[in-house]
Amino acid sequence: MEKIKIVIAGPRGRMGTEAVQLVESTEHFELVGVIDRIHDGELFAGKDNVKIFTDPEKCFIETNPDVLIDLTTPESGKIHTKLAIEHGVRPVVGTTGFSEEDLDELSQLAEEKGIGAIIAPNFALGAVLMMKFAKMAAKYFQDVEIIEMHHDQKLDAPSGTGVKTAEMISEIRKPKKQGHPNETETLSGARGADFQGIRIHSVRLPGLIAHQEVIFGGDGQTLKIRHDSYNRTSFMSGVKLSVETVMKLDILVYGLENIIE
Ligand SMILES: NC(=O)C1=CN([C@@H]2O[C@H](COP(=O)(O)OP(=O)(O)OC[C@H]3O[C@@H](n4cnc5c(N)ncnc54)[C@H](OP(=O)(O)O)[C@@H]3O)[C@@H](O)[C@H]2O)C=CC1
Ligand SMILES: O=C(O)C1=N[C@H](C(=O)O)C[C@H](O)C1
């Protein structure tokens, strides 16, 4: 089997470090370069054949990769993804915080160029199932709130998973204002973010990794669907699957629920 040539953007980060290990321990994957903000031109982690590039375009031209794995920030991730598609490199993006407009623009570009791309707010299989189950439950429960809980170094709120969950629920649930019609916030933000009437509450604490509870309320009952990632290895089987799958795509897919049947 021919190896899939991979570039990782954000290789020093919490997720990037795990992704480097995944690529290096997978026989049919090959790390051909990394994109970082520092140490341009140096060898990555002392490896003979893996160079660090601060210029993503130069990286794509010099290393000619099949796939870019992006685990950076929303601003950088968007630029990298766009450049990758323009250079015929298939992006697998875990970076969260992209707007709906960003996703539309990237999707259109991928379609124009006929390049496969995957943007997945959560690579953990259990989290994908949590979102799917929440979508199923929304057929029976109209009232729902999302509590997403993360480590305190996370930059974006609400989390990509929180937003994706609300989007998936909204495919089934009609927009509805929840709570008392006359409710007021005596402290701003008390009721959380509002996605078509679904409240998303973001908790940030040291000690946490990535956790989410979706709570449905009905007459005399609640249904809670919860997922916990206790380490970042939990995301790696989804990254591996995405790299393998993106090689067969010619459009952008947003969310692993569209890949895992
Ligand atoms: N889809 C999923 O399953 C998951 C997604 N995530 C998402 O992945 C992203 C990364 O998370 P995490 O690893 O925790 O974050 P970290 O802050 O640990 O890592 C991000 C890395 O990206 C680097 N970086 C920033 N800008 C650039 C750039 N222009 N070029 C190259 N590298 C850059 C940072 O460098 P520096 O330190 O110098 O700033 C840092 O090393 C976040 O958006 C997060 O929400 C996280 C977990 C799971
Ligand atoms: O920043 C994180 O850590 C995570 N980010 C993703 C998100 O925003 O949903 C996925 C996971 O929750 C971990």
mmCIF file of C-alpha atoms and ligand atoms in Angstrom:
data_model
loop_
_atom_site.group_PDB
_atom_site.id
_atom_site.type_symbol
_atom_site.label_atom_id
_atom_site.label_comp_id
_atom_site.label_asym_id
_atom_site.label_seq_id
_atom_site.Cartn_x
_atom_site.Cartn_y
_atom_site.Cartn_z
ATOM 1 C CA MET A 1 0.000 0.000 0.000
ATOM 2 C CA GLU A 2 1.327 3.431 -0.930
ATOM 3 C CA LYS A 3 1.869 5.693 2.084
ATOM 4 C CA ILE A 4 -0.333 8.751 2.625
ATOM 5 C CA LYS A 5 1.966 11.785 2.825
ATOM 6 C CA ILE A 6 0.911 14.083 5.648
ATOM 7 C CA VAL A 7 1.721 17.597 6.868
ATOM 8 C CA ILE A 8 0.646 18.587 10.391
ATOM 9 C CA ALA A 9 -0.057 22.211 11.321
ATOM 10 C CA GLY A 10 0.281 22.921 15.050
ATOM 11 C CA PRO A 11 2.665 20.023 15.865
ATOM 12 C CA ARG A 12 3.727 21.444 19.268
ATOM 13 C CA GLY A 13 0.145 21.763 20.527
ATOM 14 C CA ARG A 14 -1.835 19.429 22.799
ATOM 15 C CA MET A 15 -3.603 17.804 19.829
ATOM 16 C CA GLY A 16 -0.739 18.259 17.373
ATOM 17 C CA THR A 17 1.620 16.244 19.592
ATOM 18 C CA GLU A 18 -0.860 13.338 19.630
ATOM 19 C CA ALA A 19 -1.344 13.603 15.869
ATOM 20 C CA VAL A 20 2.426 13.413 15.278
ATOM 21 C CA GLN A 21 2.510 10.194 17.340
ATOM 22 C CA LEU A 22 -0.457 8.793 15.416
ATOM 23 C CA VAL A 23 1.143 9.481 12.029
ATOM 24 C CA GLU A 24 4.485 8.072 13.111
ATOM 25 C CA SER A 25 2.950 4.895 14.497
ATOM 26 C CA THR A 26 0.729 4.200 11.475
ATOM 27 C CA GLU A 27 2.460 2.122 8.825
ATOM 28 C CA HIS A 28 0.661 3.627 5.836
ATOM 29 C CA PHE A 29 1.084 7.252 6.997
ATOM 30 C CA GLU A 30 4.217 9.335 6.436
ATOM 31 C CA LEU A 31 4.974 12.707 8.049
ATOM 32 C CA VAL A 32 6.602 14.834 5.331
ATOM 33 C CA GLY A 33 6.564 18.271 6.988
ATOM 34 C CA VAL A 34 5.077 20.415 9.732
ATOM 35 C CA ILE A 35 3.698 23.948 9.775
ATOM 36 C CA ASP A 36 4.590 25.929 12.886
ATOM 37 C CA ARG A 37 4.945 29.559 13.900
ATOM 38 C CA ILE A 38 8.599 29.223 14.926
ATOM 39 C CA HIS A 39 11.873 27.489 13.923
ATOM 40 C CA ASP A 40 11.402 27.921 10.174
ATOM 41 C CA GLY A 41 13.690 25.670 8.129
ATOM 42 C CA GLU A 42 14.842 23.560 11.096
ATOM 43 C CA LEU A 43 14.342 19.809 11.285
ATOM 44 C CA PHE A 44 11.272 18.829 13.303
ATOM 45 C CA ALA A 45 12.140 17.035 16.561
ATOM 46 C CA GLY A 46 15.531 16.130 15.105
ATOM 47 C CA LYS A 47 13.986 13.997 12.337
ATOM 48 C CA ASP A 48 16.158 13.747 9.195
ATOM 49 C CA ASN A 49 13.456 14.188 6.624
ATOM 50 C CA VAL A 50 10.786 16.357 8.317
ATOM 51 C CA LYS A 51 11.273 20.112 7.986
ATOM 52 C CA ILE A 52 9.465 22.922 9.835
ATOM 53 C CA PHE A 53 7.812 25.563 7.659
ATOM 54 C CA THR A 54 6.304 28.834 8.881
ATOM 55 C CA ASP A 55 5.007 29.475 5.343
ATOM 56 C CA PRO A 56 2.216 26.951 4.582
ATOM 57 C CA GLU A 57 2.364 27.598 0.835
ATOM 58 C CA LYS A 58 6.094 26.863 0.725
ATOM 59 C CA CYS A 59 5.437 23.716 2.759
ATOM 60 C CA PHE A 60 2.826 22.409 0.310
ATOM 61 C CA ILE A 61 5.019 23.153 -2.721
ATOM 62 C CA GLU A 62 8.197 21.618 -1.257
ATOM 63 C CA THR A 63 6.696 18.534 0.406
ATOM 64 C CA ASN A 64 3.818 17.779 -1.997
ATOM 65 C CA PRO A 65 1.623 16.134 0.684
ATOM 66 C CA ASP A 66 -1.654 14.252 0.156
ATOM 67 C CA VAL A 67 -3.227 15.469 3.406
ATOM 68 C CA LEU A 68 -2.962 18.419 5.804
ATOM 69 C CA ILE A 69 -3.991 17.783 9.422
ATOM 70 C CA ASP A 70 -4.776 21.159 10.990
ATOM 71 C CA LEU A 71 -4.895 21.542 14.784
ATOM 72 C CA THR A 72 -4.196 25.228 15.320
ATOM 73 C CA THR A 73 -6.517 28.220 15.838
ATOM 74 C CA PRO A 74 -9.614 29.349 13.912
ATOM 75 C CA GLU A 75 -7.726 32.195 12.174
ATOM 76 C CA SER A 76 -4.725 30.075 11.110
ATOM 77 C CA GLY A 77 -6.832 26.992 10.461
ATOM 78 C CA LYS A 78 -8.970 28.807 7.946
ATOM 79 C CA ILE A 79 -5.951 30.162 6.054
ATOM 80 C CA HIS A 80 -4.225 26.754 6.039
ATOM 81 C CA THR A 81 -7.370 24.960 4.864
ATOM 82 C CA LYS A 82 -7.940 27.412 2.027
ATOM 83 C CA LEU A 83 -4.319 27.239 0.874
ATOM 84 C CA ALA A 84 -4.328 23.443 1.108
ATOM 85 C CA ILE A 85 -7.369 23.126 -1.146
ATOM 86 C CA GLU A 86 -5.866 25.611 -3.609
ATOM 87 C CA HIS A 87 -2.698 23.490 -3.741
ATOM 88 C CA GLY A 88 -4.573 20.200 -4.194
ATOM 89 C CA VAL A 89 -3.870 19.032 -0.607
ATOM 90 C CA ARG A 90 -6.790 17.410 1.234
ATOM 91 C CA PRO A 91 -7.414 19.045 4.620
ATOM 92 C CA VAL A 92 -8.458 17.127 7.743
ATOM 93 C CA VAL A 93 -9.338 19.891 10.158
ATOM 94 C CA GLY A 94 -9.933 19.461 13.883
ATOM 95 C CA THR A 95 -9.536 23.145 14.617
ATOM 96 C CA THR A 96 -12.777 24.624 15.940
ATOM 97 C CA GLY A 97 -14.280 28.110 15.874
ATOM 98 C CA PHE A 98 -15.018 28.374 12.134
ATOM 99 C CA SER A 99 -18.073 30.505 11.306
ATOM 100 C CA GLU A 100 -20.909 29.332 9.076
ATOM 101 C CA GLU A 101 -19.580 31.696 6.387
ATOM 102 C CA ASP A 102 -16.086 30.150 6.674
ATOM 103 C CA LEU A 103 -17.561 26.671 6.235
ATOM 104 C CA ASP A 104 -19.627 27.754 3.221
ATOM 105 C CA GLU A 105 -16.650 29.415 1.581
ATOM 106 C CA LEU A 106 -14.359 26.415 2.116
ATOM 107 C CA SER A 107 -17.048 24.006 0.987
ATOM 108 C CA GLN A 108 -17.541 25.945 -2.234
ATOM 109 C CA LEU A 109 -13.791 26.079 -2.862
ATOM 110 C CA ALA A 110 -13.419 22.315 -2.303
ATOM 111 C CA GLU A 111 -16.253 21.643 -4.730
ATOM 112 C CA GLU A 112 -14.779 23.965 -7.376
ATOM 113 C CA LYS A 113 -11.385 22.280 -7.105
ATOM 114 C CA GLY A 114 -12.795 18.741 -6.671
ATOM 115 C CA ILE A 115 -10.671 18.272 -3.546
ATOM 116 C CA GLY A 116 -11.833 16.190 -0.567
ATOM 117 C CA ALA A 117 -11.835 17.869 2.841
ATOM 118 C CA ILE A 118 -13.051 16.942 6.313
ATOM 119 C CA ILE A 119 -13.773 19.450 9.062
ATOM 120 C CA ALA A 120 -14.683 17.628 12.269
ATOM 121 C CA PRO A 121 -15.477 19.567 15.454
ATOM 122 C CA ASN A 122 -14.960 16.346 17.393
ATOM 123 C CA PHE A 123 -12.956 13.270 16.339
ATOM 124 C CA ALA A 124 -13.978 11.116 19.334
ATOM 125 C CA LEU A 125 -16.346 8.330 18.294
ATOM 126 C CA GLY A 126 -18.315 8.624 21.554
ATOM 127 C CA ALA A 127 -18.833 12.344 21.041
ATOM 128 C CA VAL A 128 -20.112 11.741 17.513
ATOM 129 C CA LEU A 129 -22.568 9.179 18.902
ATOM 130 C CA MET A 130 -23.626 11.636 21.633
ATOM 131 C CA MET A 131 -24.507 14.163 18.920
ATOM 132 C CA LYS A 132 -26.359 11.554 16.873
ATOM 133 C CA PHE A 133 -28.328 10.372 19.926
ATOM 134 C CA ALA A 134 -29.172 13.982 20.798
ATOM 135 C CA LYS A 135 -30.514 14.486 17.274
ATOM 136 C CA MET A 136 -32.646 11.338 17.683
ATOM 137 C CA ALA A 137 -34.003 12.534 21.051
ATOM 138 C CA ALA A 138 -34.927 15.931 19.592
ATOM 139 C CA LYS A 139 -37.775 14.244 17.729
ATOM 140 C CA TYR A 140 -39.442 13.579 21.076
ATOM 141 C CA PHE A 141 -38.190 16.461 23.274
ATOM 142 C CA GLN A 142 -38.388 20.104 22.149
ATOM 143 C CA ASP A 143 -36.678 21.562 25.232
ATOM 144 C CA VAL A 144 -32.945 21.084 25.469
ATOM 145 C CA GLU A 145 -29.874 22.764 26.896
ATOM 146 C CA ILE A 146 -26.215 21.923 26.246
ATOM 147 C CA ILE A 147 -23.484 22.112 28.859
ATOM 148 C CA GLU A 148 -20.002 21.799 27.400
ATOM 149 C CA MET A 149 -17.045 21.597 29.789
ATOM 150 C CA HIS A 150 -13.395 22.042 28.816
ATOM 151 C CA HIS A 151 -9.914 22.733 30.149
ATOM 152 C CA ASP A 152 -9.227 26.391 30.899
ATOM 153 C CA GLN A 153 -6.713 26.863 28.043
ATOM 154 C CA LYS A 154 -9.414 26.534 25.386
ATOM 155 C CA LEU A 155 -9.668 29.658 23.206
ATOM 156 C CA ASP A 156 -13.124 29.334 21.632
ATOM 157 C CA ALA A 157 -16.532 29.312 23.303
ATOM 158 C CA PRO A 158 -18.901 27.739 22.783
ATOM 159 C CA SER A 159 -16.980 24.637 21.724
ATOM 160 C CA GLY A 160 -17.220 23.371 18.167
ATOM 161 C CA THR A 161 -18.942 20.266 19.520
ATOM 162 C CA GLY A 162 -21.518 22.371 21.390
ATOM 163 C CA VAL A 163 -22.359 24.310 18.245
ATOM 164 C CA LYS A 164 -22.436 21.180 16.057
ATOM 165 C CA THR A 165 -24.755 19.465 18.549
ATOM 166 C CA ALA A 166 -27.133 22.444 18.466
ATOM 167 C CA GLU A 167 -27.020 22.436 14.651
ATOM 168 C CA MET A 168 -27.843 18.723 14.490
ATOM 169 C CA ILE A 169 -30.698 19.072 16.995
ATOM 170 C CA SER A 170 -32.028 22.025 14.959
ATOM 171 C CA GLU A 171 -32.342 19.800 11.894
ATOM 172 C CA ILE A 172 -35.193 18.103 13.797
ATOM 173 C CA ARG A 173 -36.422 20.652 16.357
ATOM 174 C CA LYS A 174 -38.362 23.725 15.243
ATOM 175 C CA PRO A 175 -36.890 27.037 16.566
ATOM 176 C CA LYS A 176 -38.375 27.671 20.005
ATOM 177 C CA LYS A 177 -37.711 30.148 22.819
ATOM 178 C CA GLN A 178 -37.295 28.107 25.962
ATOM 179 C CA GLY A 179 -37.861 29.054 29.583
ATOM 180 C CA HIS A 180 -40.355 31.604 30.852
ATOM 181 C CA PRO A 181 -41.424 34.117 28.148
ATOM 182 C CA ASN A 182 -40.683 36.980 30.550
ATOM 183 C CA GLU A 183 -37.390 35.668 31.957
ATOM 184 C CA THR A 184 -34.614 38.247 32.398
ATOM 185 C CA GLU A 185 -30.900 37.958 33.105
ATOM 186 C CA THR A 186 -29.973 39.895 36.224
ATOM 187 C CA LEU A 187 -26.364 38.983 35.443
ATOM 188 C CA SER A 188 -25.539 39.111 31.724
ATOM 189 C CA GLY A 189 -24.782 35.696 30.217
ATOM 190 C CA ALA A 190 -26.607 33.766 32.940
ATOM 191 C CA ARG A 191 -28.711 31.859 30.401
ATOM 192 C CA GLY A 192 -25.758 31.031 28.129
ATOM 193 C CA ALA A 193 -25.408 31.387 24.349
ATOM 194 C CA ASP A 194 -28.549 31.148 22.252
ATOM 195 C CA PHE A 195 -28.607 28.948 19.133
ATOM 196 C CA GLN A 196 -32.150 29.093 17.733
ATOM 197 C CA GLY A 197 -33.451 28.998 21.294
ATOM 198 C CA ILE A 198 -31.113 26.194 22.423
ATOM 199 C CA ARG A 199 -28.961 27.424 25.311
ATOM 200 C CA ILE A 200 -25.273 26.452 25.278
ATOM 201 C CA HIS A 201 -23.364 26.856 28.566
ATOM 202 C CA SER A 202 -19.544 26.824 28.496
ATOM 203 C CA VAL A 203 -17.632 25.708 31.584
ATOM 204 C CA ARG A 204 -13.826 26.215 31.658
ATOM 205 C CA LEU A 205 -11.833 24.645 34.492
ATOM 206 C CA PRO A 206 -8.356 23.235 35.082
ATOM 207 C CA GLY A 207 -8.542 19.451 35.419
ATOM 208 C CA LEU A 208 -11.098 19.043 32.652
ATOM 209 C CA ILE A 209 -10.257 17.798 29.137
ATOM 210 C CA ALA A 210 -13.426 17.721 26.978
ATOM 211 C CA HIS A 211 -16.913 16.870 28.255
ATOM 212 C CA GLN A 212 -20.474 17.572 27.218
ATOM 213 C CA GLU A 213 -23.931 16.899 28.582
ATOM 214 C CA VAL A 214 -27.068 17.404 26.505
ATOM 215 C CA ILE A 215 -30.118 17.684 28.764
ATOM 216 C CA PHE A 216 -33.621 17.243 27.393
ATOM 217 C CA GLY A 217 -36.593 18.172 29.568
ATOM 218 C CA GLY A 218 -40.157 16.892 29.287
ATOM 219 C CA ASP A 219 -43.189 16.586 31.498
ATOM 220 C CA GLY A 220 -41.892 15.113 34.761
ATOM 221 C CA GLN A 221 -38.672 13.790 33.211
ATOM 222 C CA THR A 222 -35.221 14.644 31.893
ATOM 223 C CA LEU A 223 -32.969 12.767 29.517
ATOM 224 C CA LYS A 224 -29.216 13.354 29.825
ATOM 225 C CA ILE A 225 -26.776 12.304 27.133
ATOM 226 C CA ARG A 226 -23.167 12.720 28.203
ATOM 227 C CA HIS A 227 -19.736 12.171 26.720
ATOM 228 C CA ASP A 228 -16.318 12.524 28.376
ATOM 229 C CA SER A 229 -12.876 12.573 26.789
ATOM 230 C CA TYR A 230 -10.365 11.833 29.544
ATOM 231 C CA ASN A 231 -7.338 12.156 27.260
ATOM 232 C CA ARG A 232 -6.521 13.358 23.740
ATOM 233 C CA THR A 233 -5.766 9.874 22.451
ATOM 234 C CA SER A 234 -9.572 9.539 22.423
ATOM 235 C CA PHE A 235 -9.602 11.763 19.321
ATOM 236 C CA MET A 236 -6.970 9.871 17.334
ATOM 237 C CA SER A 237 -8.999 6.999 15.871
ATOM 238 C CA GLY A 238 -11.238 9.680 14.317
ATOM 239 C CA VAL A 239 -8.217 11.512 12.917
ATOM 240 C CA LYS A 240 -6.933 8.243 11.393
ATOM 241 C CA LEU A 241 -10.325 7.436 9.874
ATOM 242 C CA SER A 242 -10.590 10.983 8.495
ATOM 243 C CA VAL A 243 -7.168 10.838 6.825
ATOM 244 C CA GLU A 244 -8.067 7.533 5.180
ATOM 245 C CA THR A 245 -11.531 8.726 4.146
ATOM 246 C CA VAL A 246 -10.532 12.150 2.819
ATOM 247 C CA MET A 247 -8.392 10.413 0.174
ATOM 248 C CA LYS A 248 -11.610 9.096 -1.398
ATOM 249 C CA LEU A 249 -13.637 12.356 -1.235
ATOM 250 C CA ASP A 250 -14.008 15.184 -3.743
ATOM 251 C CA ILE A 251 -16.145 17.507 -1.586
ATOM 252 C CA LEU A 252 -15.941 18.968 1.914
ATOM 253 C CA VAL A 253 -17.610 16.951 4.681
ATOM 254 C CA TYR A 254 -18.422 18.787 7.935
ATOM 255 C CA GLY A 255 -18.743 16.387 10.866
ATOM 256 C CA LEU A 256 -17.758 12.744 11.355
ATOM 257 C CA GLU A 257 -21.422 11.772 11.703
ATOM 258 C CA ASN A 258 -21.492 11.945 7.904
ATOM 259 C CA ILE A 259 -18.736 9.332 7.670
ATOM 260 C CA ILE A 260 -19.552 6.987 10.549
ATOM 261 C CA GLU A 261 -22.809 5.291 9.555
HETATM 262 N N1 LIG B 1 -11.821 18.077 16.503
HETATM 263 C C1 LIG B 1 -11.432 17.565 17.671
HETATM 264 O O1 LIG B 1 -11.720 16.407 18.013
HETATM 265 C C2 LIG B 1 -10.617 18.413 18.595
HETATM 266 C C3 LIG B 1 -10.355 19.690 18.256
HETATM 267 N N2 LIG B 1 -9.605 20.488 19.047
HETATM 268 C C4 LIG B 1 -9.324 21.804 18.510
HETATM 269 O O2 LIG B 1 -8.001 21.762 17.974
HETATM 270 C C5 LIG B 1 -7.402 23.048 18.085
HETATM 271 C C6 LIG B 1 -6.067 22.908 18.801
HETATM 272 O O3 LIG B 1 -6.312 22.531 20.124
HETATM 273 P P1 LIG B 1 -5.107 22.283 21.154
HETATM 274 O O4 LIG B 1 -4.166 21.318 20.580
HETATM 275 O O5 LIG B 1 -5.719 22.019 22.476
HETATM 276 O O6 LIG B 1 -4.456 23.755 21.174
HETATM 277 P P2 LIG B 1 -2.954 24.158 21.499
HETATM 278 O O7 LIG B 1 -2.979 25.614 21.821
HETATM 279 O O8 LIG B 1 -2.349 23.212 22.457
HETATM 280 O O9 LIG B 1 -2.213 23.951 20.098
HETATM 281 C C7 LIG B 1 -2.361 24.794 18.998
HETATM 282 C C8 LIG B 1 -1.005 24.869 18.333
HETATM 283 O O10 LIG B 1 -1.149 25.573 17.107
HETATM 284 C C9 LIG B 1 -0.052 26.439 16.979
HETATM 285 N N3 LIG B 1 -0.352 27.483 16.032
HETATM 286 C C10 LIG B 1 -1.085 28.614 16.202
HETATM 287 N N4 LIG B 1 -1.086 29.330 15.062
HETATM 288 C C11 LIG B 1 -0.332 28.648 14.179
HETATM 289 C C12 LIG B 1 0.068 28.882 12.834
HETATM 290 N N5 LIG B 1 -0.294 29.979 12.172
HETATM 291 N N6 LIG B 1 0.856 27.964 12.232
HETATM 292 C C13 LIG B 1 1.247 26.864 12.874
HETATM 293 N N7 LIG B 1 0.918 26.583 14.163
HETATM 294 C C14 LIG B 1 0.142 27.475 14.789
HETATM 295 C C15 LIG B 1 0.193 26.951 18.390
HETATM 296 O O11 LIG B 1 1.466 27.507 18.499
HETATM 297 P P3 LIG B 1 1.799 28.563 19.711
HETATM 298 O O12 LIG B 1 1.881 27.721 20.913
HETATM 299 O O13 LIG B 1 3.093 29.177 19.297
HETATM 300 O O14 LIG B 1 0.667 29.526 19.730
HETATM 301 C C16 LIG B 1 0.043 25.653 19.170
HETATM 302 O O15 LIG B 1 1.253 24.919 19.186
HETATM 303 C C17 LIG B 1 -8.425 23.930 18.795
HETATM 304 O O16 LIG B 1 -9.161 24.643 17.839
HETATM 305 C C18 LIG B 1 -9.316 22.925 19.500
HETATM 306 O O17 LIG B 1 -10.606 23.423 19.727
HETATM 307 C C19 LIG B 1 -9.088 20.035 20.217
HETATM 308 C C20 LIG B 1 -9.333 18.767 20.640
HETATM 309 C C21 LIG B 1 -10.135 17.847 19.867
HETATM 310 O O1 LIG B 2 -10.312 22.493 22.595
HETATM 311 C C1 LIG B 2 -10.565 21.305 22.927
HETATM 312 O O2 LIG B 2 -9.932 20.722 23.805
HETATM 313 C C2 LIG B 2 -11.620 20.596 22.203
HETATM 314 N N1 LIG B 2 -12.186 21.167 21.186
HETATM 315 C C3 LIG B 2 -13.174 20.634 20.349
HETATM 316 C C4 LIG B 2 -14.447 21.465 20.444
HETATM 317 O O3 LIG B 2 -14.342 22.708 20.479
HETATM 318 O O4 LIG B 2 -15.528 20.900 20.452
HETATM 319 C C5 LIG B 2 -13.389 19.154 20.555
HETATM 320 C C6 LIG B 2 -13.245 18.683 21.959
HETATM 321 O O5 LIG B 2 -14.378 19.072 22.655
HETATM 322 C C7 LIG B 2 -11.972 19.214 22.592
#
